[in-house]
Amino acid sequence: MAHLQLTALAGGADDEMEEVALLGSYDEEAGVGPEGEDQAEAGMRRVQVRVTGMTCSACTGAVEAALSARRGVRRAAVSLLQNRAHVVFDPALAKDDDIVEAIEDAGFEAEILPDSTVSQPKSQKTLSGQFRIGGMTCAACVNSVEGILKKLPGVKRAVVALATSLGEVEYDPSAISKDEIVQAIEDAGFDAALLQSSEQDKALLTVTGLHFEGDVDVLHDILKKMEGLRQFGVDFAKSEVDIVFDPEVVGLRQIVDTIEMESNNRLKAHVQNPYIRAASNDAQEANKTLHLLRFSLFLSIPVFFIRMVCPHIPLISSFLLMHFGPFRIGDLLKWILVTMVQFVVGKRFYVAAYRALRHGSTNMDVLVVIGTTASYVYSVCALLYGAFTGFHPPIYFETSAMIITFVLFGKYLEVLAKGKTSDAIKKLVELAPATALLLLKDKEGKYSGEKEIDASLVQPGDALKVLPGSKVPADGIVIWGTSHVNESMVTGESVPISKEVSSLVIGGTMNLHGILHIQATKVGSGTVLSQIISLVETAQMSKAPIQKFADYVASIFVPIVITLSFLTFLAWFLCGWLGAYPNSWSAESSNCFVFSLMFSISVVVIACPCALGLATPTAVMVATGVGASHGVLVKGGDALERAQNVKYVIFDKTGTLTQGKATVTTAKIFSGMDLGDFLTLVASAEASSEHPLAKAILDYTFHFHFFGKLTSAKDNINRRKEEILSQWLLEVADFSALPGKGIQCWINGKKILVGNRALITENGVNIPEEAECFLVDMELNAKTGILVAYDGDFIGLIGITDPLKREAAVVIQGLKKMGVHPVMVTGDNWRTARAVAKEVGIDDVRAEVMPAGKANVIRSLQKDGSVVAMVGDGINDSPALAAADVGMAIGAGTDIAIEAADYVLVRNNLEDVITAIDLSRKTFSRIRWNYFFAMAYNVIAIPVAAGALFPFTGVQMPPWLAGACMAFSSVSVVCSSLLLRRYRKPRLTTVLQITVE
């Protein structure tokens, strides 16, 4: 993580970091959002209807169609699993009886649920929950779960990722609970559990010491007495307590301490980390698959030896040919062993296939079950036929056993490989320390001691002690001590950063030398580290548009394969029955039926829909993690896909191409006013402005008046600066900022204008010729002129320069080499804009553009279908970032949750623009290769398994080998995506060698 870079915002400790919305980065649906829906449905009646008699998705479609056709019905959502319909209708046009009648007319029974007749309050907020979903094997499973979730009443949006086995659901807690969502997923045939929620008053505690029922009773009594605890649930089997509490009344640390004290230290509670819990679940899944694999191998290897090796050893062969009743001992042993593999080890495939078919969907498990069952049933029939007739046709018990073993082996490798794709999040989680040293205060407010606590129990305002060599437990501000902190995980700087009183520190960074006391300002999900983890995780959950193709293919893949398998059997069997091929071809199989059946089973088993489903999500997952390690945070697969086709990159000038550190270079008076009085007048006017140029003028004026008059200690100057300015500046009245022009206000009863040429001339103030010449000369030298008029007279101007970033010119040249056209858009005057553009090598310049006009420039470039990227600071460029196809907020520093941006470039370095585009191109190049491998595998493997080469080579692919090929195909796609972990960002010295592929 040495290259993950963040830089602090100029605003310092007072800047508030925005929260990261789990699903905020990929709202692809057009139209009104949830709030707009609530407004549109104001005055509508909502009812819950129990519907009886539905058996499949076709039934739900029929009910929905019947309801939607009824006059007055605004919206209807039907859940097959819950046997419910959620109906929104206009009470002036329809009644409850009309809704019941519509459903009964469609052939189902309906009943209005009593609790739905109560007027429901308008939802105040929407929650986002992250659920772990187990049992998904391919894109068809993902489609099935998403379809079920989206039909649940109260669910706004749902996104499910196969690569992470996670689902994120945005829902209205007043309409549906997280337990109902979990129940719906489990009813669909999958395992589900809530990992974390955006609710701030929920926590899951692990309690040690719960050995007996009496311990549970003690815990119940403690929790019942606790104020602010709204509800709780104790799971004795898992030693877990799910609590909902009011953070305004009781803190999480107080809850943990109370449990420990009231139980006389018999019970100890610890807050569960959702990421560590998810990792534990992944490990459990891998161990479970490994256990099944070992058991399957233990049973399958003897079967393989009995079939392939033992016939060549005379002594063993003669023993296996002996009879035990009507059966050969060898055949009986294989039957017993394979039956255990088929129905004990293979139970998971049968259960998953049944659940899928029950809900009208198909997946890989269906193919495995069909192939292995066909082989097993045929072998049992052949065995019984030989036992009772004396004629022993060949049996293929080893086929089903080896198929199941190879599929499990492939699944195990796939679980391990998918785990590697989330290494980026694991490394980020490991950065956070496990414990923190809390400084305790006595009644007088003095520090009286210290206590080691769980880092997850740190609360805002806590005073924490950070020892040398330990990690900073939370985002905060230094209140005592000096030290150096290694912030390479966030700034990329190998040189330690000096920290003193009032310095900001970031959780997860390493304190090197001195002891620091810090005051926590951001904890839990509000820390920079948590926001980065959340942003990366959200991006990994999102779907790139290219994945829609794979989802469509997956939805029709299994039925097509089963049809091809049947046609293969029919073709070979009819040809053999009609004598179209020599009998010698099927001699080894004893007859053309068995010969044809083996081809048919091979077709079913070799086909693999999983590889298609994994092609995109695994690559996106690795790419977003790699991007985070380079300080490029991607908000979703859709943004990643758009960025590969960027044709225009629009740069804002100030703070993007330039360093954003404006400094005053010249102050020229064109009246009899003293320079000090002139600067005081201008600084007083600009003090209320938030523009960067205003800050430059204030700093210059402060330096002019107080240089050498204050002690040199930095903290003393910073502490006294605000106090001095408040006493020294003049009183301002009727201040107003004029976007794109400047500011105006009243001082001493006289109007003062500070801004550009347009502001001065619009107010009828004449600019002297000498001042105009001086201004033009400054603009030609890439300086910005600030003109000042006081009481209707022009009194002077100030020259401000903002140095270019050192990498600006080479990055612009690099973009041109990549086939991207750079454009500069600025509100500055044309002379300054052209001078800056010439210096960096930009040919297309748009100057004197108002902030709102930047979005219009973007739309004009988009007219021919070009993909346009906007690079800005994410603050005053938000409209333009939102209008662009790809918005890149550069230099975001610790404020990484800029909603308008698709990419957040946490460093203030233009090289990351090239990294973002280059990473996108390489990712989708890899995705295209993944699709090629997945499609080519099925296009080539299915005909080979069907026997297309048999007439020419005489080689038949046995079904067990087809199963091995299928198992390794999905693993190969995941491994292909893992190659992206080797991605290295283009270096500054090689940028100019990049060419368009």
XYZ file of N, CA and C in Angstrom, residues 609-697:
267
model
N -20.956 -22.141 -17.702
C -21.442 -20.763 -17.693
C -20.699 -19.887 -16.683
N -19.987 -20.519 -15.737
C -19.321 -19.747 -14.668
C -18.236 -18.829 -15.223
N -17.487 -19.322 -16.207
C -16.391 -18.526 -16.743
C -16.897 -17.201 -17.303
N -18.051 -17.234 -17.985
C -18.632 -15.996 -18.521
C -19.044 -15.048 -17.402
N -19.641 -15.620 -16.348
C -20.104 -14.784 -15.248
C -18.987 -14.151 -14.454
N -17.806 -14.778 -14.449
C -16.673 -14.263 -13.670
C -15.770 -13.331 -14.470
N -15.943 -13.290 -15.777
C -15.013 -12.551 -16.646
C -14.907 -11.078 -16.270
N -16.050 -10.415 -16.076
C -16.028 -8.980 -15.771
C -15.837 -8.672 -14.290
N -16.642 -9.250 -13.373
C -16.525 -8.825 -11.975
C -15.162 -9.063 -11.344
N -14.505 -10.172 -11.704
C -13.184 -10.418 -11.119
C -12.174 -9.387 -11.598
N -12.240 -9.022 -12.889
C -11.305 -8.018 -13.419
C -11.564 -6.649 -12.804
N -12.849 -6.280 -12.687
C -13.188 -4.985 -12.068
C -12.734 -4.960 -10.619
N -12.898 -6.080 -9.929
C -12.510 -6.156 -8.518
C -11.003 -5.951 -8.347
N -10.216 -6.627 -9.163
C -8.762 -6.476 -9.071
C -8.348 -5.061 -9.470
N -8.960 -4.534 -10.523
C -8.584 -3.203 -11.018
C -8.867 -2.110 -9.997
N -10.028 -2.190 -9.331
C -10.345 -1.161 -8.336
C -9.382 -1.236 -7.161
N -9.001 -2.453 -6.778
C -8.016 -2.600 -5.706
C -6.663 -2.071 -6.103
N -6.231 -2.380 -7.325
C -4.955 -1.873 -7.834
C -4.994 -0.353 -7.932
N -6.114 0.185 -8.410
C -6.252 1.635 -8.501
C -6.108 2.296 -7.138
N -6.741 1.707 -6.111
C -6.647 2.271 -4.759
C -5.219 2.281 -4.270
N -4.447 1.253 -4.613
C -3.052 1.207 -4.179
C -2.204 2.268 -4.852
N -2.695 2.838 -5.950
C -1.995 3.916 -6.646
C -2.662 5.273 -6.422
N -3.597 5.334 -5.467
C -4.241 6.615 -5.174
C -5.312 7.000 -6.172
N -5.787 6.034 -6.968
C -6.861 6.290 -7.932
C -8.069 5.475 -7.490
N -9.078 6.152 -6.927
C -10.261 5.462 -6.425
C -11.360 5.517 -7.481
N -11.774 4.342 -7.940
C -12.794 4.235 -8.979
C -14.123 3.938 -8.307
N -15.183 4.626 -8.732
C -16.473 4.460 -8.064
C -17.367 3.406 -8.701
N -16.892 2.700 -9.711
C -17.747 1.662 -10.278
C -17.238 1.145 -11.605
N -17.747 -0.050 -11.963
C -17.347 -0.650 -13.228
C -17.801 0.143 -14.431
N -18.935 0.870 -14.300
C -19.416 1.672 -15.432
C -18.456 2.819 -15.711
N -17.936 3.460 -14.651
C -16.955 4.532 -14.836
C -15.670 3.987 -15.434
N -15.286 2.801 -14.993
C -14.075 2.162 -15.512
C -14.221 1.877 -16.998
N -15.428 1.479 -17.406
C -15.658 1.169 -18.821
C -15.681 2.430 -19.678
N -16.307 3.502 -19.170
C -16.359 4.746 -19.956
C -14.982 5.365 -20.136
N -14.144 5.254 -19.122
C -12.841 5.935 -19.162
C -11.925 5.391 -20.251
N -12.145 4.153 -20.680
C -11.263 3.592 -21.713
C -11.451 4.273 -23.062
N -12.629 4.907 -23.258
C -12.935 5.527 -24.552
C -12.878 7.056 -24.513
N -12.225 7.615 -23.488
C -12.162 9.070 -23.355
C -11.469 9.683 -24.573
N -12.135 10.700 -25.168
C -11.558 11.411 -26.313
C -11.078 12.801 -25.922
N -11.812 13.460 -25.020
C -11.434 14.795 -24.560
C -11.247 14.768 -23.046
N -10.189 15.410 -22.574
C -9.999 15.629 -21.147
C -9.981 17.132 -20.908
N -10.971 17.612 -20.158
C -11.082 19.040 -19.869
C -10.448 19.324 -18.509
N -9.509 20.280 -18.508
C -8.837 20.672 -17.277
C -9.303 22.050 -16.839
N -9.610 22.171 -15.567
C -9.754 23.494 -14.982
C -8.337 24.031 -14.772
N -8.174 25.338 -14.819
C -6.824 25.895 -14.686
C -6.384 25.961 -13.224
N -7.105 26.733 -12.433
C -6.675 26.992 -11.066
C -6.802 25.745 -10.194
N -5.686 25.316 -9.620
C -5.669 24.175 -8.724
C -5.600 22.838 -9.417
N -5.742 22.832 -10.739
C -5.652 21.571 -11.480
C -4.372 21.551 -12.309
N -4.277 22.467 -13.275
C -3.015 22.606 -14.008
C -2.001 23.382 -13.180
N -2.503 24.302 -12.362
C -1.611 25.069 -11.492
C -1.593 24.446 -10.103
N -0.678 24.917 -9.263
C -0.491 24.314 -7.946
C -1.599 24.673 -6.971
N -2.413 25.672 -7.308
C -3.462 26.088 -6.395
C -2.948 26.885 -5.221
N -1.709 27.352 -5.335
C -1.094 28.169 -4.274
C -0.851 29.567 -4.820
N -1.948 30.290 -4.992
C -1.846 31.636 -5.555
C -1.060 32.549 -4.618
N -0.172 33.337 -5.186
C 0.613 34.300 -4.404
C 0.589 35.651 -5.105
N 0.539 36.703 -4.308
C 0.564 38.062 -4.852
C 1.999 38.425 -5.215
N 2.176 38.860 -6.450
C 3.512 39.255 -6.904
C 3.642 40.770 -7.053
N 2.517 41.442 -7.292
C 2.558 42.883 -7.548
C 1.354 43.567 -6.920
N 1.577 44.734 -6.359
C 0.490 45.601 -5.895
C 0.797 47.013 -6.386
N -0.007 47.509 -7.311
C 0.264 48.801 -7.970
C -0.843 49.796 -7.629
N -0.436 50.998 -7.152
C -1.400 52.031 -6.779
C -1.514 53.049 -7.922
N -2.754 53.413 -8.280
C -2.990 54.434 -9.306
C -3.807 55.596 -8.721
N -3.563 55.848 -7.424
C -4.201 56.978 -6.754
C -3.249 57.440 -5.653
N -3.643 58.399 -4.885
C -2.762 58.917 -3.844
C -2.783 58.123 -2.574
N -3.461 56.989 -2.546
C -3.603 56.172 -1.327
C -2.283 55.498 -0.976
N -2.027 55.366 0.305
C -0.849 54.657 0.798
C -1.000 53.154 0.510
N 0.122 52.468 0.233
C 0.077 51.044 -0.114
C -0.519 50.216 1.025
N -0.131 50.531 2.265
C -0.663 49.791 3.400
C -2.155 49.960 3.540
N -2.642 51.203 3.362
C -4.083 51.444 3.451
C -4.820 50.742 2.316
N -4.204 50.744 1.115
C -4.801 50.071 -0.050
C -4.956 48.577 0.216
N -3.898 47.946 0.743
C -3.947 46.510 1.017
C -4.949 46.197 2.125
N -5.013 47.052 3.131
C -5.989 46.849 4.214
C -7.414 46.917 3.684
N -7.661 47.873 2.789
C -8.984 48.038 2.203
C -9.380 46.800 1.400
N -8.479 46.333 0.550
C -8.768 45.163 -0.292
C -8.915 43.903 0.560
N -8.017 43.724 1.541
C -8.083 42.539 2.401
C -9.382 42.504 3.190
N -9.841 43.665 3.656
C -11.103 43.723 4.398
C -12.261 43.271 3.522
N -12.251 43.699 2.254
C -13.308 43.304 1.320
C -13.260 41.812 1.011
N -12.042 41.272 0.871
C -11.886 39.865 0.476
C -12.001 38.892 1.647
N -12.010 39.394 2.882
C -12.010 38.510 4.051
C -13.235 37.602 4.100
N -14.348 38.062 3.532
C -15.577 37.257 3.555
C -15.686 36.307 2.379
N -14.724 36.346 1.449
C -14.758 35.496 0.253
C -14.048 34.176 0.520
N -14.511 33.115 -0.140
C -13.888 31.796 -0.008
C -13.001 31.461 -1.199
N -12.834 32.408 -2.120
C -12.034 32.161 -3.317
C -10.552 32.045 -2.959
N -9.799 31.147 -3.624
C -8.365 31.009 -3.331
C -7.578 32.315 -3.506
N -7.984 33.156 -4.475
C -7.272 34.412 -4.688
C -7.470 35.361 -3.504
N -8.649 35.252 -2.876
C -8.910 36.085 -1.700
C -7.959 35.715 -0.569
N -7.721 34.426 -0.396
C -6.802 33.976 0.647
C -5.391 34.471 0.365
N -4.989 34.476 -0.922
C -3.658 34.960 -1.280
C -3.498 36.431 -0.916
N -4.550 37.219 -1.162
C -4.499 38.657 -0.841
C -4.417 38.856 0.669
